[in-house]
Amino acid sequence: MHINSKLPNVGTTIFATMSKMAKDYNALNLSQGFPDFPVSPELIEGVYHYMKAGFNQYPPMTGMPQLRERIAEKIEKSYGTKVNVETEITLTAGAIEAINATITSLVNKGDEVIIMDPAYDAYEPIITLNGGITIPVSLKQPNFAIDWETVKEKVNAKTRMIIINSPHNPTGAMIEANDLAILAEITRDTNIIVLSDEVYEHIVFDGRAHESVLKHEELRQRSVATFSFGKTFHATGWRIGYMVAPDWISAEVRKVHQYMAFTVHTPSQLAIADYLENADHYNNLGAFYQQKRDLFLDLIKDSRFESLPSHGTYFQLLSYKNISEKPDLEMAEWLTKEKGIASIPISVFYDTKEDNKMLRFCFAKSEETLTKAAEILCAI
Ligand code: GLN
């Protein structure tokens, strides 16, 4: 028998690959982005409470109303924007399902989708699966800023979507208010939908503000913004995220969501709704992770790795250009197998597989893990 693969050039994601390698070689895992410390006991108690209380059947396709209400409040507090609880918020199986349902419902065969390279590895295969054409535009070095001049040149009648991601995975770069102003200008009077991947919205450092498309009155009218409770509440395994979009866009995306995941875990939704009542639970996240970033950077300051600025996310890019000429995939493999520390090579996020001798390290880790990681890195 033969399968005519829809994704002939896609293997297993780099995150799964490196996490498996870390496990097989008993290496510290700073590759895949997930915390190694526990979820709040209060939140866990909440899930248990609702399971025992019998909330174990299907919730509405769009998510539990209590949770959508809390999300609307959070959006108003964070971004000053009112969203409609019924028509504009949809709970999804992680932000990735929101991204998948958005692209699947809105991108037709031959439509062009502009993404910024290096880009999160999921966008391109999902666009390809839907017959869309990915148009990569490289972020500008050294700050990984969006190259709007090139974006403007690439926009044409076939452009259906522009995907932005801030705080940015894998680089930790962030867009500014002016980027949104330019994007609004580029998309004005077009049919372009903006997909804004904002899963690290609360993990921002050094007093910076996250610029959500939801803050921008005009852009918001053509945007789907995606968010993640996995990132915000240290529970990446719970697979709960959500999307916010105007009613006419949400209605279209929900047509796909209802057959893709239909809905997500009821007791967790109810527990998260309660937990969201205390805004400290998300507003303190930036300071919490900044302390980890600073600890990690301080511990490796005498190493031969060079750090790039990380303004948000829980990722730190390190350049090893002073250490080795190895391609980054080989370097990541060598570090895992021979030195006992796993990271993510950055070339995989580029359409061109461009290799700038950079690795991504996840610092969502306990002090103990970060200390051990730094010891290894300093000895190289
Ligand atoms: N978002 C996570 C990261 O960047 C990976 C998620 C996954 O493994 N699918 O590391």
Short mmCIF file of C-alpha atoms and ligand atoms in Angstrom, two decimals:
data_model
loop_
_atom_site.label_atom_id
_atom_site.label_comp_id
_atom_site.label_asym_id
_atom_site.label_seq_id
_atom_site.Cartn_x
_atom_site.Cartn_y
_atom_site.Cartn_z
CA MET A 1 0.00 0.00 0.00
CA HIS A 2 1.11 3.55 -0.57
CA ILE A 3 0.31 6.83 1.15
CA ASN A 4 0.49 9.91 -1.01
CA SER A 5 1.80 12.10 1.84
CA LYS A 6 0.33 15.54 2.19
CA LEU A 7 3.44 16.55 4.12
CA PRO A 8 6.31 14.69 2.42
CA ASN A 9 8.96 17.03 3.84
CA VAL A 10 7.75 17.02 7.42
CA GLY A 11 9.20 14.76 10.10
CA THR A 12 8.56 14.70 13.85
CA THR A 13 8.69 18.21 15.38
CA ILE A 14 12.03 19.38 16.71
CA PHE A 15 10.40 19.71 20.16
CA ALA A 16 9.38 16.05 20.34
CA THR A 17 12.69 14.98 18.80
CA MET A 18 14.86 16.89 21.26
CA SER A 19 12.73 15.96 24.28
CA LYS A 20 13.05 12.29 23.33
CA MET A 21 16.80 12.65 22.85
CA ALA A 22 17.05 14.34 26.26
CA LYS A 23 15.19 11.42 27.82
CA ASP A 24 17.16 8.74 25.99
CA TYR A 25 20.50 10.30 27.00
CA ASN A 26 19.38 11.38 30.44
CA ALA A 27 20.19 15.01 29.61
CA LEU A 28 18.78 18.16 31.21
CA ASN A 29 15.89 19.16 29.00
CA LEU A 30 15.96 22.87 28.13
CA SER A 31 14.68 22.13 24.63
CA GLN A 32 10.87 21.85 24.38
CA GLY A 33 9.21 24.81 26.11
CA PHE A 34 7.58 23.59 29.30
CA PRO A 35 8.07 24.31 33.01
CA ASP A 36 9.67 21.70 35.28
CA PHE A 37 7.96 23.07 38.39
CA PRO A 38 4.44 22.31 39.62
CA VAL A 39 1.09 23.84 38.72
CA SER A 40 -0.54 25.84 41.54
CA PRO A 41 -2.11 23.40 44.07
CA GLU A 42 -5.14 25.74 44.21
CA LEU A 43 -5.75 25.25 40.49
CA ILE A 44 -5.31 21.49 40.77
CA GLU A 45 -7.72 21.39 43.72
CA GLY A 46 -10.18 23.32 41.58
CA VAL A 47 -10.08 20.73 38.78
CA TYR A 48 -10.51 17.92 41.31
CA HIS A 49 -13.36 19.78 42.95
CA TYR A 50 -15.30 20.15 39.70
CA MET A 51 -14.66 16.53 38.71
CA LYS A 52 -16.04 15.33 42.05
CA ALA A 53 -18.96 17.72 41.77
CA GLY A 54 -19.97 15.96 38.56
CA PHE A 55 -18.91 18.41 35.87
CA ASN A 56 -17.66 15.69 33.58
CA GLN A 57 -19.78 15.93 30.44
CA TYR A 58 -19.51 17.99 27.27
CA PRO A 59 -19.29 21.71 27.79
CA PRO A 60 -20.65 23.99 25.05
CA MET A 61 -18.69 23.85 21.79
CA THR A 62 -17.41 27.38 22.38
CA GLY A 63 -16.36 26.74 26.01
CA MET A 64 -17.94 27.13 29.46
CA PRO A 65 -19.73 30.49 29.77
CA GLN A 66 -18.12 31.20 33.19
CA LEU A 67 -14.68 30.89 31.63
CA ARG A 68 -15.52 33.01 28.61
CA GLU A 69 -16.76 35.70 31.00
CA ARG A 70 -13.54 35.64 33.02
CA ILE A 71 -11.54 35.78 29.78
CA ALA A 72 -13.51 38.82 28.62
CA GLU A 73 -12.74 40.52 31.95
CA LYS A 74 -9.07 39.67 31.65
CA ILE A 75 -8.96 41.12 28.13
CA GLU A 76 -10.63 44.31 29.29
CA LYS A 77 -8.22 44.66 32.22
CA SER A 78 -5.15 43.83 30.14
CA TYR A 79 -5.94 45.55 26.84
CA GLY A 80 -8.82 47.91 27.55
CA THR A 81 -10.99 46.17 24.96
CA LYS A 82 -14.51 44.85 25.38
CA VAL A 83 -15.17 41.54 23.66
CA ASN A 84 -18.46 39.73 23.24
CA VAL A 85 -18.56 36.66 25.49
CA GLU A 86 -20.94 34.73 23.21
CA THR A 87 -19.64 35.47 19.76
CA GLU A 88 -15.97 36.40 20.02
CA ILE A 89 -14.27 33.97 22.43
CA THR A 90 -13.74 30.26 21.73
CA LEU A 91 -11.92 27.77 23.97
CA THR A 92 -9.62 25.45 22.01
CA ALA A 93 -7.37 22.45 22.56
CA GLY A 94 -4.27 24.54 23.14
CA ALA A 95 -3.52 27.60 21.03
CA ILE A 96 -2.37 25.23 18.28
CA GLU A 97 -5.92 24.08 17.65
CA ALA A 98 -7.02 27.70 17.35
CA ILE A 99 -4.19 28.32 14.87
CA ASN A 100 -5.04 25.17 12.94
CA ALA A 101 -8.78 25.89 12.84
CA THR A 102 -8.15 29.50 11.83
CA ILE A 103 -5.87 28.64 8.91
CA THR A 104 -8.04 25.68 7.86
CA SER A 105 -11.22 27.71 7.81
CA LEU A 106 -9.86 30.84 6.18
CA VAL A 107 -7.06 29.84 3.79
CA ASN A 108 -8.15 28.43 0.43
CA LYS A 109 -6.09 26.67 -2.23
CA GLY A 110 -3.62 29.08 -3.78
CA ASP A 111 -4.03 31.73 -1.07
CA GLU A 112 -0.80 33.28 0.15
CA VAL A 113 0.06 33.54 3.83
CA ILE A 114 2.93 35.75 4.98
CA ILE A 115 4.91 34.52 7.98
CA MET A 116 7.98 35.97 9.65
CA ASP A 117 11.09 33.77 9.63
CA PRO A 118 12.26 32.32 11.96
CA ALA A 119 8.66 31.21 12.54
CA TYR A 120 7.09 28.74 14.93
CA ASP A 121 7.35 25.40 13.15
CA ALA A 122 3.60 24.67 12.95
CA TYR A 123 2.46 27.49 10.69
CA GLU A 124 3.95 26.34 7.40
CA PRO A 125 2.74 22.69 7.44
CA ILE A 126 -0.80 23.80 8.37
CA ILE A 127 -0.83 26.34 5.52
CA THR A 128 0.49 23.65 3.15
CA LEU A 129 -2.13 21.12 4.28
CA ASN A 130 -4.79 23.60 3.24
CA GLY A 131 -3.30 24.24 -0.18
CA GLY A 132 -2.04 27.66 0.84
CA ILE A 133 1.32 29.10 -0.16
CA THR A 134 3.67 30.22 2.60
CA ILE A 135 5.52 33.44 1.92
CA PRO A 136 8.34 33.80 4.45
CA VAL A 137 9.75 37.23 5.25
CA SER A 138 12.94 37.21 7.32
CA LEU A 139 12.99 39.14 10.57
CA LYS A 140 15.72 41.77 10.54
CA GLN A 141 18.93 41.13 12.44
CA PRO A 142 20.10 41.90 15.06
CA ASN A 143 16.79 42.54 16.84
CA PHE A 144 14.48 40.24 14.89
CA ALA A 145 12.27 43.21 14.00
CA ILE A 146 9.62 42.79 11.32
CA ASP A 147 10.79 43.90 7.87
CA TRP A 148 7.67 45.82 6.90
CA GLU A 149 9.12 47.07 3.60
CA THR A 150 9.47 43.48 2.40
CA VAL A 151 6.06 42.55 3.81
CA LYS A 152 4.58 45.43 1.79
CA GLU A 153 6.31 44.18 -1.36
CA LYS A 154 4.98 40.66 -0.85
CA VAL A 155 1.36 41.70 -0.32
CA ASN A 156 -0.78 41.20 -3.42
CA ALA A 157 -4.32 40.20 -4.38
CA LYS A 158 -3.64 36.58 -3.36
CA THR A 159 -2.51 37.46 0.17
CA ARG A 160 -5.14 36.04 2.53
CA MET A 161 -3.38 36.15 5.85
CA ILE A 162 -0.42 37.61 7.72
CA ILE A 163 0.76 35.71 10.81
CA ILE A 164 2.52 37.61 13.56
CA ASN A 165 3.83 36.25 16.86
CA SER A 166 4.78 38.42 19.82
CA PRO A 167 6.42 37.75 22.26
CA HIS A 168 8.22 35.72 19.63
CA ASN A 169 9.12 32.06 19.74
CA PRO A 170 12.01 31.22 19.27
CA THR A 171 13.79 34.60 19.57
CA GLY A 172 12.12 36.38 22.51
CA ALA A 173 11.69 39.53 20.40
CA MET A 174 8.60 41.70 20.80
CA ILE A 175 6.68 43.95 18.45
CA GLU A 176 5.94 47.55 19.39
CA ALA A 177 2.86 49.73 18.99
CA ASN A 178 4.30 51.16 15.79
CA ASP A 179 4.44 47.67 14.22
CA LEU A 180 0.70 47.34 14.70
CA ALA A 181 0.17 50.80 13.19
CA ILE A 182 2.10 49.76 10.07
CA LEU A 183 0.25 46.44 9.87
CA ALA A 184 -3.06 48.28 10.06
CA GLU A 185 -1.97 50.52 7.22
CA ILE A 186 -0.78 47.59 5.05
CA THR A 187 -4.00 45.62 5.54
CA ARG A 188 -6.43 48.56 5.28
CA ASP A 189 -8.99 48.02 2.48
CA THR A 190 -7.74 44.49 1.79
CA ASN A 191 -9.14 41.01 2.46
CA ILE A 192 -6.22 40.11 4.68
CA ILE A 193 -6.85 38.42 8.03
CA VAL A 194 -4.22 38.85 10.73
CA LEU A 195 -3.48 35.78 12.83
CA SER A 196 -1.73 36.98 15.97
CA ASP A 197 -0.11 34.26 18.07
CA GLU A 198 0.10 35.81 21.55
CA VAL A 199 0.57 32.76 23.74
CA TYR A 200 3.38 34.40 25.74
CA GLU A 201 1.31 37.58 26.35
CA HIS A 202 2.07 37.70 30.09
CA ILE A 203 5.71 36.64 29.91
CA VAL A 204 7.29 40.01 29.17
CA PHE A 205 10.30 41.62 30.81
CA ASP A 206 12.01 44.86 31.78
CA GLY A 207 8.81 46.91 32.01
CA ARG A 208 7.82 46.26 28.39
CA ALA A 209 4.13 46.13 27.47
CA HIS A 210 2.71 43.38 25.31
CA GLU A 211 1.16 44.89 22.19
CA SER A 212 -1.91 42.78 21.53
CA VAL A 213 -3.88 43.19 18.31
CA LEU A 214 -6.84 43.38 20.69
CA LYS A 215 -5.56 46.80 21.81
CA HIS A 216 -5.72 48.12 18.27
CA GLU A 217 -9.24 49.19 17.37
CA GLU A 218 -8.83 48.86 13.61
CA LEU A 219 -6.68 45.71 13.46
CA ARG A 220 -8.90 43.92 15.93
CA GLN A 221 -11.68 43.97 13.31
CA ARG A 222 -9.67 41.70 11.01
CA SER A 223 -7.67 39.68 13.54
CA VAL A 224 -7.73 36.32 15.23
CA ALA A 225 -5.67 36.42 18.43
CA THR A 226 -4.65 33.13 20.06
CA PHE A 227 -3.77 32.55 23.72
CA SER A 228 -2.69 29.72 25.99
CA PHE A 229 -3.49 28.76 29.57
CA GLY A 230 -0.76 26.14 29.29
CA LYS A 231 1.81 28.93 29.12
CA THR A 232 0.18 31.23 31.64
CA PHE A 233 -0.56 28.63 34.31
CA HIS A 234 2.46 26.30 33.83
CA ALA A 235 0.20 23.54 32.52
CA THR A 236 1.25 22.84 28.94
CA GLY A 237 -0.11 19.30 29.22
CA TRP A 238 -3.67 20.46 29.87
CA ARG A 239 -4.04 21.60 26.27
CA ILE A 240 -6.31 24.55 26.89
CA GLY A 241 -6.12 27.76 24.92
CA TYR A 242 -8.52 30.16 23.31
CA MET A 243 -9.01 32.49 20.41
CA VAL A 244 -10.58 35.91 20.16
CA ALA A 245 -11.94 37.21 16.86
CA PRO A 246 -14.82 39.35 15.59
CA ASP A 247 -18.11 37.46 15.37
CA TRP A 248 -18.09 36.95 11.58
CA ILE A 249 -14.59 35.46 11.70
CA SER A 250 -15.27 33.42 14.86
CA ALA A 251 -18.39 31.92 13.23
CA GLU A 252 -16.32 30.63 10.33
CA VAL A 253 -13.49 29.28 12.51
CA ARG A 254 -15.98 27.57 14.84
CA LYS A 255 -17.27 25.57 11.86
CA VAL A 256 -13.87 23.85 11.81
CA HIS A 257 -13.28 23.83 15.57
CA GLN A 258 -16.54 21.91 16.13
CA TYR A 259 -15.16 19.02 14.07
CA MET A 260 -11.51 19.35 15.01
CA ALA A 261 -11.68 19.18 18.81
CA PHE A 262 -15.31 20.21 19.42
CA THR A 263 -14.47 21.50 22.88
CA VAL A 264 -12.06 21.02 25.81
CA HIS A 265 -11.97 19.43 29.30
CA THR A 266 -14.90 20.74 31.36
CA PRO A 267 -13.53 20.60 34.95
CA SER A 268 -10.32 22.36 33.95
CA GLN A 269 -12.31 25.15 32.30
CA LEU A 270 -14.29 25.71 35.49
CA ALA A 271 -11.20 25.65 37.69
CA ILE A 272 -9.42 28.11 35.41
CA ALA A 273 -12.47 30.41 35.50
CA ASP A 274 -12.20 30.58 39.32
CA TYR A 275 -8.44 30.99 39.22
CA LEU A 276 -8.70 33.94 36.81
CA GLU A 277 -10.59 35.92 39.42
CA ASN A 278 -7.27 36.85 40.96
CA ALA A 279 -5.41 38.97 38.38
CA ASP A 280 -2.12 38.42 40.26
CA HIS A 281 -2.17 34.90 38.86
CA TYR A 282 -1.27 36.28 35.44
CA ASN A 283 0.05 39.75 36.14
CA ASN A 284 2.97 38.46 38.21
CA LEU A 285 4.16 36.10 35.52
CA GLY A 286 6.54 38.56 33.86
CA ALA A 287 8.41 39.25 37.10
CA PHE A 288 8.47 35.53 37.93
CA TYR A 289 10.11 34.61 34.63
CA GLN A 290 12.33 37.68 34.48
CA GLN A 291 13.95 36.48 37.68
CA LYS A 292 14.62 33.12 36.02
CA ARG A 293 15.99 34.71 32.86
CA ASP A 294 18.29 36.92 34.92
CA LEU A 295 19.47 34.03 37.07
CA PHE A 296 20.25 31.94 33.99
CA LEU A 297 22.09 34.82 32.28
CA ASP A 298 24.05 35.57 35.42
CA LEU A 299 25.06 31.94 35.89
CA ILE A 300 26.35 31.66 32.30
CA LYS A 301 27.96 35.10 32.04
CA ASP A 302 31.49 33.66 32.11
CA SER A 303 30.73 30.92 29.59
CA ARG A 304 31.80 31.12 25.94
CA PHE A 305 28.18 31.25 24.80
CA GLU A 306 26.91 34.69 23.81
CA SER A 307 23.40 35.64 24.85
CA LEU A 308 20.97 37.56 22.64
CA PRO A 309 18.33 39.82 24.21
CA SER A 310 15.18 38.04 25.38
CA HIS A 311 12.38 40.55 25.95
CA GLY A 312 9.60 38.02 26.42
CA THR A 313 8.70 34.27 26.27
CA TYR A 314 10.59 31.76 28.39
CA PHE A 315 13.31 31.27 25.82
CA GLN A 316 16.87 32.47 25.67
CA LEU A 317 18.90 32.37 22.46
CA LEU A 318 22.58 31.61 22.85
CA SER A 319 25.13 31.92 20.06
CA TYR A 320 27.96 29.38 20.02
CA LYS A 321 29.86 30.96 17.15
CA ASN A 322 32.93 31.40 19.39
CA ILE A 323 32.88 27.74 20.35
CA SER A 324 32.21 25.62 17.30
CA GLU A 325 31.65 25.61 13.56
CA LYS A 326 29.25 22.69 13.80
CA PRO A 327 25.83 23.16 12.14
CA ASP A 328 23.27 23.95 14.83
CA LEU A 329 21.43 20.62 14.49
CA GLU A 330 24.68 18.76 15.08
CA MET A 331 25.61 21.08 17.93
CA ALA A 332 22.26 20.49 19.66
CA GLU A 333 22.67 16.75 19.25
CA TRP A 334 26.27 16.81 20.51
CA LEU A 335 25.33 18.90 23.55
CA THR A 336 22.53 16.47 24.40
CA LYS A 337 24.43 13.24 23.88
CA GLU A 338 27.92 14.22 25.02
CA LYS A 339 27.34 17.06 27.48
CA GLY A 340 23.94 16.21 28.93
CA ILE A 341 21.97 19.34 28.00
CA ALA A 342 19.24 19.57 25.37
CA SER A 343 18.31 22.73 23.46
CA ILE A 344 16.56 23.64 20.20
CA PRO A 345 18.52 24.52 17.04
CA ILE A 346 17.19 27.68 15.38
CA SER A 347 17.73 26.74 11.71
CA VAL A 348 14.62 24.55 11.76
CA PHE A 349 12.47 27.67 12.15
CA TYR A 350 13.73 29.13 8.88
CA ASP A 351 12.29 28.34 5.46
CA THR A 352 15.87 28.53 4.14
CA LYS A 353 17.20 26.47 7.10
CA GLU A 354 19.64 29.37 7.60
CA ASP A 355 22.17 28.46 10.30
CA ASN A 356 23.33 31.36 12.50
CA LYS A 357 24.93 29.06 15.10
CA MET A 358 22.22 29.73 17.63
CA LEU A 359 20.41 27.50 20.08
CA ARG A 360 17.25 28.15 22.09
CA PHE A 361 17.24 27.30 25.79
CA CYS A 362 14.02 27.20 27.83
CA PHE A 363 14.46 28.83 31.23
CA ALA A 364 11.03 27.85 32.60
CA LYS A 365 12.93 25.67 35.04
CA SER A 366 13.64 25.39 38.74
CA GLU A 367 16.69 27.14 40.16
CA GLU A 368 18.28 23.74 40.59
CA THR A 369 17.85 22.84 36.90
CA LEU A 370 19.11 26.26 35.77
CA THR A 371 22.16 25.96 38.04
CA LYS A 372 23.02 22.51 36.69
CA ALA A 373 22.48 23.70 33.12
CA ALA A 374 24.78 26.67 33.66
CA GLU A 375 27.50 24.46 35.12
CA ILE A 376 27.46 22.37 31.96
CA LEU A 377 27.42 25.39 29.65
CA CYS A 378 30.25 27.12 31.51
CA ALA A 379 32.47 24.04 31.15
CA ILE A 380 32.17 24.06 27.33
N1 GLN B 1 5.61 25.60 22.04
C1 GLN B 1 6.58 24.66 22.53
C2 GLN B 1 7.97 25.17 22.26
O1 GLN B 1 8.15 26.11 21.55
C3 GLN B 1 6.47 23.30 21.90
C4 GLN B 1 5.11 22.72 21.77
C5 GLN B 1 5.19 21.33 21.20
O2 GLN B 1 6.07 20.55 21.55
N2 GLN B 1 4.29 21.03 20.34
O3 GLN B 1 8.92 24.61 22.71
#
